[in-house]
Amino acid sequence: MPIADCKIVELPKITDARGNLTFIEGANHIPFDIQRVYYLYDVPGGAERGGHAHKGLSQLIVAMSGSFDVVLDDGSEKRRFHLNRSYYGLYVCPMIWRELDNFSSGSVCMVLASNRYDEDDYYRDYGDFKQALNLRD
Ligand code: TYD
């Protein structure tokens, strides 16, 4: 799928002097039902995560705390997104290679996913990913 389908989603934000509140409803604020939530934390400085694509999984990536970058690649175009607000999410559609880097100290990366963990849904080799894209064309 083209990288243009991947977008920053502005999530609802209830501002309050007691502290702000954001919520996410599956198939409402994001275009899929949520089957899984996972998060990256205690990421050491300079570390890189990701380095894979998914065959069918859709995801929303949110910087719950701190900041980091997500580089998306659809095989023909690359875009870097800087996430640093807990009321913005990056929607990542299937068949997009992603890499995460530039994590600030103490940052937390939360990912909402459309399916449970399934290693068979991954391309972990960039060459395999590119080959799969070419077969689709
Ligand atoms: P990995 O895909 O390398 O993480 P990242 O997306 O940050 O590069 O996953 C690290 C390990 O965690 C790997 O052995 C698979 C496992 N894992 C699960 O068991 N369940 C999950 O939901 C996820 C995302 C990973």
JSON list of C-alpha atoms and ligand atoms in Angstrom, two decimals:
[
{"chain": "A", "resi": 1, "resn": "MET", "atom": "CA", "xyz": [0.00, 0.00, 0.00]},
{"chain": "A", "resi": 2, "resn": "PRO", "atom": "CA", "xyz": [1.29, 3.51, -0.69]},
{"chain": "A", "resi": 3, "resn": "ILE", "atom": "CA", "xyz": [2.90, 5.55, 2.02]},
{"chain": "A", "resi": 4, "resn": "ALA", "atom": "CA", "xyz": [0.24, 8.25, 1.40]},
{"chain": "A", "resi": 5, "resn": "ASP", "atom": "CA", "xyz": [-2.19, 5.95, 3.26]},
{"chain": "A", "resi": 6, "resn": "CYS", "atom": "CA", "xyz": [-0.05, 6.37, 6.41]},
{"chain": "A", "resi": 7, "resn": "LYS", "atom": "CA", "xyz": [-1.08, 9.46, 8.30]},
{"chain": "A", "resi": 8, "resn": "ILE", "atom": "CA", "xyz": [-0.76, 11.33, 11.55]},
{"chain": "A", "resi": 9, "resn": "VAL", "atom": "CA", "xyz": [-4.11, 10.99, 13.34]},
{"chain": "A", "resi": 10, "resn": "GLU", "atom": "CA", "xyz": [-5.08, 13.71, 15.78]},
{"chain": "A", "resi": 11, "resn": "LEU", "atom": "CA", "xyz": [-6.76, 11.97, 18.72]},
{"chain": "A", "resi": 12, "resn": "PRO", "atom": "CA", "xyz": [-9.46, 13.47, 20.94]},
{"chain": "A", "resi": 13, "resn": "LYS", "atom": "CA", "xyz": [-8.00, 15.53, 23.77]},
{"chain": "A", "resi": 14, "resn": "ILE", "atom": "CA", "xyz": [-9.98, 16.58, 26.83]},
{"chain": "A", "resi": 15, "resn": "THR", "atom": "CA", "xyz": [-7.97, 19.40, 28.33]},
{"chain": "A", "resi": 16, "resn": "ASP", "atom": "CA", "xyz": [-8.37, 19.86, 32.05]},
{"chain": "A", "resi": 17, "resn": "ALA", "atom": "CA", "xyz": [-6.51, 21.76, 34.74]},
{"chain": "A", "resi": 18, "resn": "ARG", "atom": "CA", "xyz": [-6.24, 18.40, 36.57]},
{"chain": "A", "resi": 19, "resn": "GLY", "atom": "CA", "xyz": [-4.42, 16.90, 33.59]},
{"chain": "A", "resi": 20, "resn": "ASN", "atom": "CA", "xyz": [-5.37, 16.12, 30.01]},
{"chain": "A", "resi": 21, "resn": "LEU", "atom": "CA", "xyz": [-7.10, 12.98, 28.77]},
{"chain": "A", "resi": 22, "resn": "THR", "atom": "CA", "xyz": [-6.95, 11.28, 25.38]},
{"chain": "A", "resi": 23, "resn": "PHE", "atom": "CA", "xyz": [-8.91, 8.23, 24.27]},
{"chain": "A", "resi": 24, "resn": "ILE", "atom": "CA", "xyz": [-8.87, 5.96, 21.24]},
{"chain": "A", "resi": 25, "resn": "GLU", "atom": "CA", "xyz": [-11.81, 3.84, 20.10]},
{"chain": "A", "resi": 26, "resn": "GLY", "atom": "CA", "xyz": [-11.14, 1.00, 17.68]},
{"chain": "A", "resi": 27, "resn": "ALA", "atom": "CA", "xyz": [-12.79, 1.40, 14.26]},
{"chain": "A", "resi": 28, "resn": "ASN", "atom": "CA", "xyz": [-13.75, 4.96, 15.22]},
{"chain": "A", "resi": 29, "resn": "HIS", "atom": "CA", "xyz": [-10.68, 7.16, 15.70]},
{"chain": "A", "resi": 30, "resn": "ILE", "atom": "CA", "xyz": [-8.54, 4.61, 13.85]},
{"chain": "A", "resi": 31, "resn": "PRO", "atom": "CA", "xyz": [-9.57, 2.44, 10.87]},
{"chain": "A", "resi": 32, "resn": "PHE", "atom": "CA", "xyz": [-9.28, -0.94, 12.62]},
{"chain": "A", "resi": 33, "resn": "ASP", "atom": "CA", "xyz": [-10.41, -2.85, 15.69]},
{"chain": "A", "resi": 34, "resn": "ILE", "atom": "CA", "xyz": [-7.74, -3.19, 18.36]},
{"chain": "A", "resi": 35, "resn": "GLN", "atom": "CA", "xyz": [-6.65, -6.76, 19.09]},
{"chain": "A", "resi": 36, "resn": "ARG", "atom": "CA", "xyz": [-3.33, -6.05, 20.76]},
{"chain": "A", "resi": 37, "resn": "VAL", "atom": "CA", "xyz": [-1.39, -3.32, 22.55]},
{"chain": "A", "resi": 38, "resn": "TYR", "atom": "CA", "xyz": [2.36, -3.38, 23.08]},
{"chain": "A", "resi": 39, "resn": "TYR", "atom": "CA", "xyz": [4.91, -0.78, 24.10]},
{"chain": "A", "resi": 40, "resn": "LEU", "atom": "CA", "xyz": [8.61, -0.11, 23.95]},
{"chain": "A", "resi": 41, "resn": "TYR", "atom": "CA", "xyz": [10.25, 1.49, 26.98]},
{"chain": "A", "resi": 42, "resn": "ASP", "atom": "CA", "xyz": [13.67, 1.71, 28.64]},
{"chain": "A", "resi": 43, "resn": "VAL", "atom": "CA", "xyz": [15.07, 2.15, 25.12]},
{"chain": "A", "resi": 44, "resn": "PRO", "atom": "CA", "xyz": [18.80, 2.94, 25.41]},
{"chain": "A", "resi": 45, "resn": "GLY", "atom": "CA", "xyz": [20.14, 6.05, 23.66]},
{"chain": "A", "resi": 46, "resn": "GLY", "atom": "CA", "xyz": [21.05, 5.40, 20.03]},
{"chain": "A", "resi": 47, "resn": "ALA", "atom": "CA", "xyz": [18.98, 2.20, 19.79]},
{"chain": "A", "resi": 48, "resn": "GLU", "atom": "CA", "xyz": [16.93, 1.36, 16.70]},
{"chain": "A", "resi": 49, "resn": "ARG", "atom": "CA", "xyz": [13.78, -0.72, 16.72]},
{"chain": "A", "resi": 50, "resn": "GLY", "atom": "CA", "xyz": [11.49, -2.02, 14.03]},
{"chain": "A", "resi": 51, "resn": "GLY", "atom": "CA", "xyz": [13.23, -3.05, 10.84]},
{"chain": "A", "resi": 52, "resn": "HIS", "atom": "CA", "xyz": [10.34, -5.03, 9.45]},
{"chain": "A", "resi": 53, "resn": "ALA", "atom": "CA", "xyz": [7.07, -4.84, 7.51]},
{"chain": "A", "resi": 54, "resn": "HIS", "atom": "CA", "xyz": [3.74, -6.54, 8.08]},
{"chain": "A", "resi": 55, "resn": "LYS", "atom": "CA", "xyz": [1.76, -8.42, 5.46]},
{"chain": "A", "resi": 56, "resn": "GLY", "atom": "CA", "xyz": [-1.70, -7.66, 6.85]},
{"chain": "A", "resi": 57, "resn": "LEU", "atom": "CA", "xyz": [-1.33, -5.84, 10.17]},
{"chain": "A", "resi": 58, "resn": "SER", "atom": "CA", "xyz": [-2.45, -2.24, 10.66]},
{"chain": "A", "resi": 59, "resn": "GLN", "atom": "CA", "xyz": [-1.00, -0.25, 13.55]},
{"chain": "A", "resi": 60, "resn": "LEU", "atom": "CA", "xyz": [-1.21, 3.08, 15.33]},
{"chain": "A", "resi": 61, "resn": "ILE", "atom": "CA", "xyz": [2.04, 4.27, 16.93]},
{"chain": "A", "resi": 62, "resn": "VAL", "atom": "CA", "xyz": [1.85, 6.82, 19.75]},
{"chain": "A", "resi": 63, "resn": "ALA", "atom": "CA", "xyz": [4.61, 8.55, 21.72]},
{"chain": "A", "resi": 64, "resn": "MET", "atom": "CA", "xyz": [3.04, 8.20, 25.17]},
{"chain": "A", "resi": 65, "resn": "SER", "atom": "CA", "xyz": [6.01, 9.97, 26.71]},
{"chain": "A", "resi": 66, "resn": "GLY", "atom": "CA", "xyz": [9.08, 11.64, 25.22]},
{"chain": "A", "resi": 67, "resn": "SER", "atom": "CA", "xyz": [9.77, 11.44, 21.51]},
{"chain": "A", "resi": 68, "resn": "PHE", "atom": "CA", "xyz": [11.18, 9.29, 18.71]},
{"chain": "A", "resi": 69, "resn": "ASP", "atom": "CA", "xyz": [11.19, 9.09, 14.92]},
{"chain": "A", "resi": 70, "resn": "VAL", "atom": "CA", "xyz": [9.45, 6.58, 12.69]},
{"chain": "A", "resi": 71, "resn": "VAL", "atom": "CA", "xyz": [10.78, 6.11, 9.16]},
{"chain": "A", "resi": 72, "resn": "LEU", "atom": "CA", "xyz": [8.23, 4.56, 6.79]},
{"chain": "A", "resi": 73, "resn": "ASP", "atom": "CA", "xyz": [9.11, 3.06, 3.43]},
{"chain": "A", "resi": 74, "resn": "ASP", "atom": "CA", "xyz": [6.65, 1.63, 0.89]},
{"chain": "A", "resi": 75, "resn": "GLY", "atom": "CA", "xyz": [9.42, 0.38, -1.40]},
{"chain": "A", "resi": 76, "resn": "SER", "atom": "CA", "xyz": [9.47, 3.49, -3.56]},
{"chain": "A", "resi": 77, "resn": "GLU", "atom": "CA", "xyz": [9.24, 6.38, -1.07]},
{"chain": "A", "resi": 78, "resn": "LYS", "atom": "CA", "xyz": [10.53, 7.00, 2.45]},
{"chain": "A", "resi": 79, "resn": "ARG", "atom": "CA", "xyz": [9.12, 9.45, 5.01]},
{"chain": "A", "resi": 80, "resn": "ARG", "atom": "CA", "xyz": [10.36, 10.32, 8.49]},
{"chain": "A", "resi": 81, "resn": "PHE", "atom": "CA", "xyz": [7.79, 11.27, 11.15]},
{"chain": "A", "resi": 82, "resn": "HIS", "atom": "CA", "xyz": [8.76, 12.79, 14.50]},
{"chain": "A", "resi": 83, "resn": "LEU", "atom": "CA", "xyz": [6.32, 11.76, 17.24]},
{"chain": "A", "resi": 84, "resn": "ASN", "atom": "CA", "xyz": [6.37, 13.80, 20.44]},
{"chain": "A", "resi": 85, "resn": "ARG", "atom": "CA", "xyz": [2.75, 14.26, 21.60]},
{"chain": "A", "resi": 86, "resn": "SER", "atom": "CA", "xyz": [0.48, 11.69, 23.25]},
{"chain": "A", "resi": 87, "resn": "TYR", "atom": "CA", "xyz": [-2.55, 13.01, 21.34]},
{"chain": "A", "resi": 88, "resn": "TYR", "atom": "CA", "xyz": [-1.07, 12.26, 17.92]},
{"chain": "A", "resi": 89, "resn": "GLY", "atom": "CA", "xyz": [-0.79, 8.76, 16.48]},
{"chain": "A", "resi": 90, "resn": "LEU", "atom": "CA", "xyz": [0.85, 7.56, 13.30]},
{"chain": "A", "resi": 91, "resn": "TYR", "atom": "CA", "xyz": [-1.36, 5.15, 11.37]},
{"chain": "A", "resi": 92, "resn": "VAL", "atom": "CA", "xyz": [0.72, 2.55, 9.53]},
{"chain": "A", "resi": 93, "resn": "CYS", "atom": "CA", "xyz": [-1.07, 0.43, 6.96]},
{"chain": "A", "resi": 94, "resn": "PRO", "atom": "CA", "xyz": [0.07, -3.07, 5.87]},
{"chain": "A", "resi": 95, "resn": "MET", "atom": "CA", "xyz": [3.11, -3.59, 3.61]},
{"chain": "A", "resi": 96, "resn": "ILE", "atom": "CA", "xyz": [5.16, -0.67, 4.93]},
{"chain": "A", "resi": 97, "resn": "TRP", "atom": "CA", "xyz": [8.73, -1.13, 6.12]},
{"chain": "A", "resi": 98, "resn": "ARG", "atom": "CA", "xyz": [9.29, 0.80, 9.38]},
{"chain": "A", "resi": 99, "resn": "GLU", "atom": "CA", "xyz": [12.27, 1.77, 11.47]},
{"chain": "A", "resi": 100, "resn": "LEU", "atom": "CA", "xyz": [12.17, 3.62, 14.79]},
{"chain": "A", "resi": 101, "resn": "ASP", "atom": "CA", "xyz": [15.11, 5.65, 16.08]},
{"chain": "A", "resi": 102, "resn": "ASN", "atom": "CA", "xyz": [16.08, 8.90, 17.81]},
{"chain": "A", "resi": 103, "resn": "PHE", "atom": "CA", "xyz": [14.37, 7.83, 21.08]},
{"chain": "A", "resi": 104, "resn": "SER", "atom": "CA", "xyz": [14.58, 10.47, 23.79]},
{"chain": "A", "resi": 105, "resn": "SER", "atom": "CA", "xyz": [15.51, 9.34, 27.27]},
{"chain": "A", "resi": 106, "resn": "GLY", "atom": "CA", "xyz": [12.49, 7.92, 29.13]},
{"chain": "A", "resi": 107, "resn": "SER", "atom": "CA", "xyz": [10.33, 7.74, 26.01]},
{"chain": "A", "resi": 108, "resn": "VAL", "atom": "CA", "xyz": [7.50, 5.23, 25.69]},
{"chain": "A", "resi": 109, "resn": "CYS", "atom": "CA", "xyz": [6.27, 4.02, 22.31]},
{"chain": "A", "resi": 110, "resn": "MET", "atom": "CA", "xyz": [2.81, 2.47, 22.43]},
{"chain": "A", "resi": 111, "resn": "VAL", "atom": "CA", "xyz": [1.51, 0.48, 19.47]},
{"chain": "A", "resi": 112, "resn": "LEU", "atom": "CA", "xyz": [-2.12, -0.47, 18.88]},
{"chain": "A", "resi": 113, "resn": "ALA", "atom": "CA", "xyz": [-2.40, -3.39, 16.48]},
{"chain": "A", "resi": 114, "resn": "SER", "atom": "CA", "xyz": [-5.25, -4.87, 14.44]},
{"chain": "A", "resi": 115, "resn": "ASN", "atom": "CA", "xyz": [-4.27, -8.46, 15.21]},
{"chain": "A", "resi": 116, "resn": "ARG", "atom": "CA", "xyz": [-2.55, -10.62, 17.78]},
{"chain": "A", "resi": 117, "resn": "TYR", "atom": "CA", "xyz": [1.14, -11.34, 17.45]},
{"chain": "A", "resi": 118, "resn": "ASP", "atom": "CA", "xyz": [1.87, -13.63, 14.50]},
{"chain": "A", "resi": 119, "resn": "GLU", "atom": "CA", "xyz": [5.46, -14.07, 13.33]},
{"chain": "A", "resi": 120, "resn": "ASP", "atom": "CA", "xyz": [4.16, -15.31, 9.94]},
{"chain": "A", "resi": 121, "resn": "ASP", "atom": "CA", "xyz": [2.79, -11.81, 9.30]},
{"chain": "A", "resi": 122, "resn": "TYR", "atom": "CA", "xyz": [6.31, -10.29, 9.30]},
{"chain": "A", "resi": 123, "resn": "TYR", "atom": "CA", "xyz": [8.82, -9.51, 6.60]},
{"chain": "A", "resi": 124, "resn": "ARG", "atom": "CA", "xyz": [12.04, -9.19, 8.57]},
{"chain": "A", "resi": 125, "resn": "ASP", "atom": "CA", "xyz": [14.28, -9.11, 5.51]},
{"chain": "A", "resi": 126, "resn": "TYR", "atom": "CA", "xyz": [14.13, -5.98, 3.34]},
{"chain": "A", "resi": 127, "resn": "GLY", "atom": "CA", "xyz": [14.90, -8.00, 0.20]},
{"chain": "A", "resi": 128, "resn": "ASP", "atom": "CA", "xyz": [11.94, -10.32, 0.87]},
{"chain": "A", "resi": 129, "resn": "PHE", "atom": "CA", "xyz": [9.72, -7.27, 1.40]},
{"chain": "A", "resi": 130, "resn": "LYS", "atom": "CA", "xyz": [10.82, -5.70, -1.89]},
{"chain": "A", "resi": 131, "resn": "GLN", "atom": "CA", "xyz": [10.33, -8.97, -3.73]},
{"chain": "A", "resi": 132, "resn": "ALA", "atom": "CA", "xyz": [6.79, -9.31, -2.33]},
{"chain": "A", "resi": 133, "resn": "LEU", "atom": "CA", "xyz": [5.99, -5.75, -3.49]},
{"chain": "A", "resi": 134, "resn": "ASN", "atom": "CA", "xyz": [7.31, -6.48, -6.99]},
{"chain": "A", "resi": 135, "resn": "LEU", "atom": "CA", "xyz": [5.21, -9.67, -7.22]},
{"chain": "A", "resi": 136, "resn": "ARG", "atom": "CA", "xyz": [2.11, -7.60, -6.45]},
{"chain": "A", "resi": 137, "resn": "ASP", "atom": "CA", "xyz": [2.77, -5.14, -9.27]},
{"chain": "B", "resi": 1, "resn": "TYD", "atom": "P1", "xyz": [10.52, -7.14, 17.45]},
{"chain": "B", "resi": 1, "resn": "TYD", "atom": "O1", "xyz": [9.55, -7.34, 16.34]},
{"chain": "B", "resi": 1, "resn": "TYD", "atom": "O2", "xyz": [11.97, -7.40, 17.15]},
{"chain": "B", "resi": 1, "resn": "TYD", "atom": "O3", "xyz": [10.36, -5.69, 18.07]},
{"chain": "B", "resi": 1, "resn": "TYD", "atom": "P2", "xyz": [10.43, -4.30, 17.28]},
{"chain": "B", "resi": 1, "resn": "TYD", "atom": "O4", "xyz": [9.15, -4.18, 16.54]},
{"chain": "B", "resi": 1, "resn": "TYD", "atom": "O5", "xyz": [10.58, -3.25, 18.30]},
{"chain": "B", "resi": 1, "resn": "TYD", "atom": "O6", "xyz": [11.63, -4.39, 16.40]},
{"chain": "B", "resi": 1, "resn": "TYD", "atom": "O7", "xyz": [10.07, -8.06, 18.65]},
{"chain": "B", "resi": 1, "resn": "TYD", "atom": "C1", "xyz": [10.95, -8.39, 19.69]},
{"chain": "B", "resi": 1, "resn": "TYD", "atom": "C2", "xyz": [10.54, -9.74, 20.24]},
{"chain": "B", "resi": 1, "resn": "TYD", "atom": "O8", "xyz": [9.27, -9.66, 20.88]},
{"chain": "B", "resi": 1, "resn": "TYD", "atom": "C3", "xyz": [10.44, -10.81, 19.17]},
{"chain": "B", "resi": 1, "resn": "TYD", "atom": "O9", "xyz": [11.00, -12.01, 19.70]},
{"chain": "B", "resi": 1, "resn": "TYD", "atom": "C4", "xyz": [8.95, -11.02, 19.00]},
{"chain": "B", "resi": 1, "resn": "TYD", "atom": "C5", "xyz": [8.39, -10.65, 20.36]},
{"chain": "B", "resi": 1, "resn": "TYD", "atom": "N1", "xyz": [7.02, -10.07, 20.31]},
{"chain": "B", "resi": 1, "resn": "TYD", "atom": "C6", "xyz": [5.98, -10.78, 20.87]},
{"chain": "B", "resi": 1, "resn": "TYD", "atom": "O10", "xyz": [6.14, -11.91, 21.39]},
{"chain": "B", "resi": 1, "resn": "TYD", "atom": "N2", "xyz": [4.73, -10.22, 20.85]},
{"chain": "B", "resi": 1, "resn": "TYD", "atom": "C7", "xyz": [4.49, -9.01, 20.31]},
{"chain": "B", "resi": 1, "resn": "TYD", "atom": "O11", "xyz": [3.33, -8.51, 20.31]},
{"chain": "B", "resi": 1, "resn": "TYD", "atom": "C8", "xyz": [5.59, -8.29, 19.72]},
{"chain": "B", "resi": 1, "resn": "TYD", "atom": "C9", "xyz": [5.39, -6.94, 19.08]},
{"chain": "B", "resi": 1, "resn": "TYD", "atom": "C10", "xyz": [6.85, -8.87, 19.75]}
]
